[in-house]
Coordinates of C-alpha atoms and ligand atoms in Angstrom, one line a residue:
X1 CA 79.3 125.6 126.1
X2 CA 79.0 122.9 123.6
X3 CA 76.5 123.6 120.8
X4 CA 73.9 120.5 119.2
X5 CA 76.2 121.1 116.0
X6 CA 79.3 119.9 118.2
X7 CA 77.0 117.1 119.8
X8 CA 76.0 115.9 116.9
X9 CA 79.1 115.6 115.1
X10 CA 80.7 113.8 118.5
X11 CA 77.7 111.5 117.5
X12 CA 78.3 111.0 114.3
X13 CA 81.9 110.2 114.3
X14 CA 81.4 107.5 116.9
X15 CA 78.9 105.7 115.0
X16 CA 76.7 105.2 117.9
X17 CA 78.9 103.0 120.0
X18 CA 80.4 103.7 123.3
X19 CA 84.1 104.8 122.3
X20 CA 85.4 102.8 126.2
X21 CA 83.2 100.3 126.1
X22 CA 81.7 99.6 122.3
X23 CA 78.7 99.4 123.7
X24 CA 76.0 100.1 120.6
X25 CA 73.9 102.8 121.8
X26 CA 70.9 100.4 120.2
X27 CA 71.3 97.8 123.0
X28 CA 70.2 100.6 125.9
X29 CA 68.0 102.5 123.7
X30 CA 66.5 103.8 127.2
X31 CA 69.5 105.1 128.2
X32 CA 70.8 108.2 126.2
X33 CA 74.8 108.2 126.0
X34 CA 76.8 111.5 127.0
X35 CA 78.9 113.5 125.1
X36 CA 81.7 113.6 127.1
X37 CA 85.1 115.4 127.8
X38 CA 87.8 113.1 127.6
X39 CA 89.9 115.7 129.7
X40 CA 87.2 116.9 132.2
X41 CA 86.5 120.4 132.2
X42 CA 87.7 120.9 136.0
X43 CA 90.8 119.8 134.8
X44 CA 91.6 122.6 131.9
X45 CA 89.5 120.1 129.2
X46 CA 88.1 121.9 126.3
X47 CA 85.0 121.7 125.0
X48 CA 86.6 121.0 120.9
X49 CA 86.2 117.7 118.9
X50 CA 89.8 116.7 120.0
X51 CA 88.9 116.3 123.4
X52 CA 85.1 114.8 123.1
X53 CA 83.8 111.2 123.2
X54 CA 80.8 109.5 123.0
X55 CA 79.6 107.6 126.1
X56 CA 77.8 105.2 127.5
X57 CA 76.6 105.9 130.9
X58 CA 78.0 103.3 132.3
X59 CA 81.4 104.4 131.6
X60 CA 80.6 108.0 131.7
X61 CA 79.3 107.6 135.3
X62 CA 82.5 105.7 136.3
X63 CA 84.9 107.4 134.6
X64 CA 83.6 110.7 136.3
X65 CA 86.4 113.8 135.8
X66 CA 89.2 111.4 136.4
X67 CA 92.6 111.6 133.8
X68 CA 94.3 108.9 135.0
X69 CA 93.5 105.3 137.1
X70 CA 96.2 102.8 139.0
X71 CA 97.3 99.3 136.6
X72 CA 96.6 97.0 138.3
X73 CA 99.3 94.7 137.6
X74 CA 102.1 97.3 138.0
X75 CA 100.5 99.9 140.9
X76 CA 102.0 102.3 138.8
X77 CA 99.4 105.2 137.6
X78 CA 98.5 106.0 133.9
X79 CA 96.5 107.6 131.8
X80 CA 93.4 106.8 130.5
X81 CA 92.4 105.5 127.3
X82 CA 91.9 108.2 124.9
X83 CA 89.6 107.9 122.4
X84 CA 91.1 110.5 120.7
X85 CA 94.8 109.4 120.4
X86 CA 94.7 106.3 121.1
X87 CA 93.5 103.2 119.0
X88 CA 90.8 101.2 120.7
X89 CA 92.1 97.8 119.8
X90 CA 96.0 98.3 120.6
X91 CA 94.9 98.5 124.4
X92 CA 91.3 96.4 124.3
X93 CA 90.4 93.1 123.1
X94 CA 87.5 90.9 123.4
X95 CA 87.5 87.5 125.9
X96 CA 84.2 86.2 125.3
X97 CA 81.7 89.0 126.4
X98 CA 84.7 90.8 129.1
X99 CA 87.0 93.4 127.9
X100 CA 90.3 92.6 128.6
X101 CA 93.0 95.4 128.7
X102 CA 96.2 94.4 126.8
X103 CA 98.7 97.4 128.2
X104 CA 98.7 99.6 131.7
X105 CA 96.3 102.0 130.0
X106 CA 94.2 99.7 128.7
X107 CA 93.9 97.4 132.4
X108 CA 93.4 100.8 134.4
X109 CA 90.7 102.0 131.9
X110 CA 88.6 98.5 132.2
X111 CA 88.9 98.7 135.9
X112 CA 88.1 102.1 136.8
X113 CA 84.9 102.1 134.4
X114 CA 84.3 99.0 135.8
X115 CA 83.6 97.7 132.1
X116 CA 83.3 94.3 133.1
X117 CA 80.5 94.8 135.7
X118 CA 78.2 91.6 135.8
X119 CA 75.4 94.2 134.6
X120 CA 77.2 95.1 131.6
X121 CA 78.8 91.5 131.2
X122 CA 74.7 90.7 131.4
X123 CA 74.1 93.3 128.4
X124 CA 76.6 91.7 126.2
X125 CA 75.6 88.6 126.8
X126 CA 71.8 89.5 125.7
X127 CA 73.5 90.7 122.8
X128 CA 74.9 88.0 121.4
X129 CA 72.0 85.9 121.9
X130 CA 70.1 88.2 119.5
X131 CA 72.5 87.9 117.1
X132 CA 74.0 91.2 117.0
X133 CA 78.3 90.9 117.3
X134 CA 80.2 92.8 120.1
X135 CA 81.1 96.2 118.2
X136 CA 85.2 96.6 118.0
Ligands
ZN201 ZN1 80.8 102.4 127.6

């Protein structure tokens, strides 16, 4: 069970951006984001701060209960990025409006949430043109 007190602080602590993505939660008001579990539940996952994320649903849809994705420059598989433990800018960085993964984690996480989805490249891009700067 995860109470609105746990939700809210899972809010709170990501400041309203998509911890995969960055994706402000502003530019989709619409769309609400998901409190996620970065370990899925089916897989032993808690339901504690340590293993909860905040989501877009983009890259909660995509990510689905999966741990771990293929790189796909090596073939080898690795885990996913973990919001958690694992600093966002050591495996991400910004080319233009793509996310680029700099490390097996980080490749494997931007192509199994499919984070550079024309739709979402599309998103980015309205975001710019209003002024507002790519969170991370
Ligand atoms: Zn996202």
């Amino acid at each position: 069970m995860m109470d609105n007190a746990l939700r809210a602080l899972v809010r709170r602590r990501a400041g309203g951006v998509c911890e995969y993505c960055r994706l402000p939660q502003a530019a989709v008001p619409i769309v609400g984001f998901h409190v996620e579990h970065i370990v899925a539940r089916q897989h032993g996952g808690p339901t504690v701060e340590s293993n909860l994320a905040l989501a877009c649903s983009f890259c909660n849809f995509h990510k689905g209960p999966n741990i771990a994705a293929l790189d796909p420059e090596s073939g080898q598989l690795v885990p996913l990025f973990h919001p958690r433990r694992d600093n966002w800018t050591d495996h991400f960085a910004w080319e233009g409006t793509a996310v680029v993964g700099l490390t097996a984690i980080g490749r494997a996480t931007v192509q199994l949430l499919a984070m550079n989805h024309w739709e979402r490249v599309e998103v980015r891009e309205n975001l710019q043109a209003e002024g507002e700067p790519l969170a991370g």
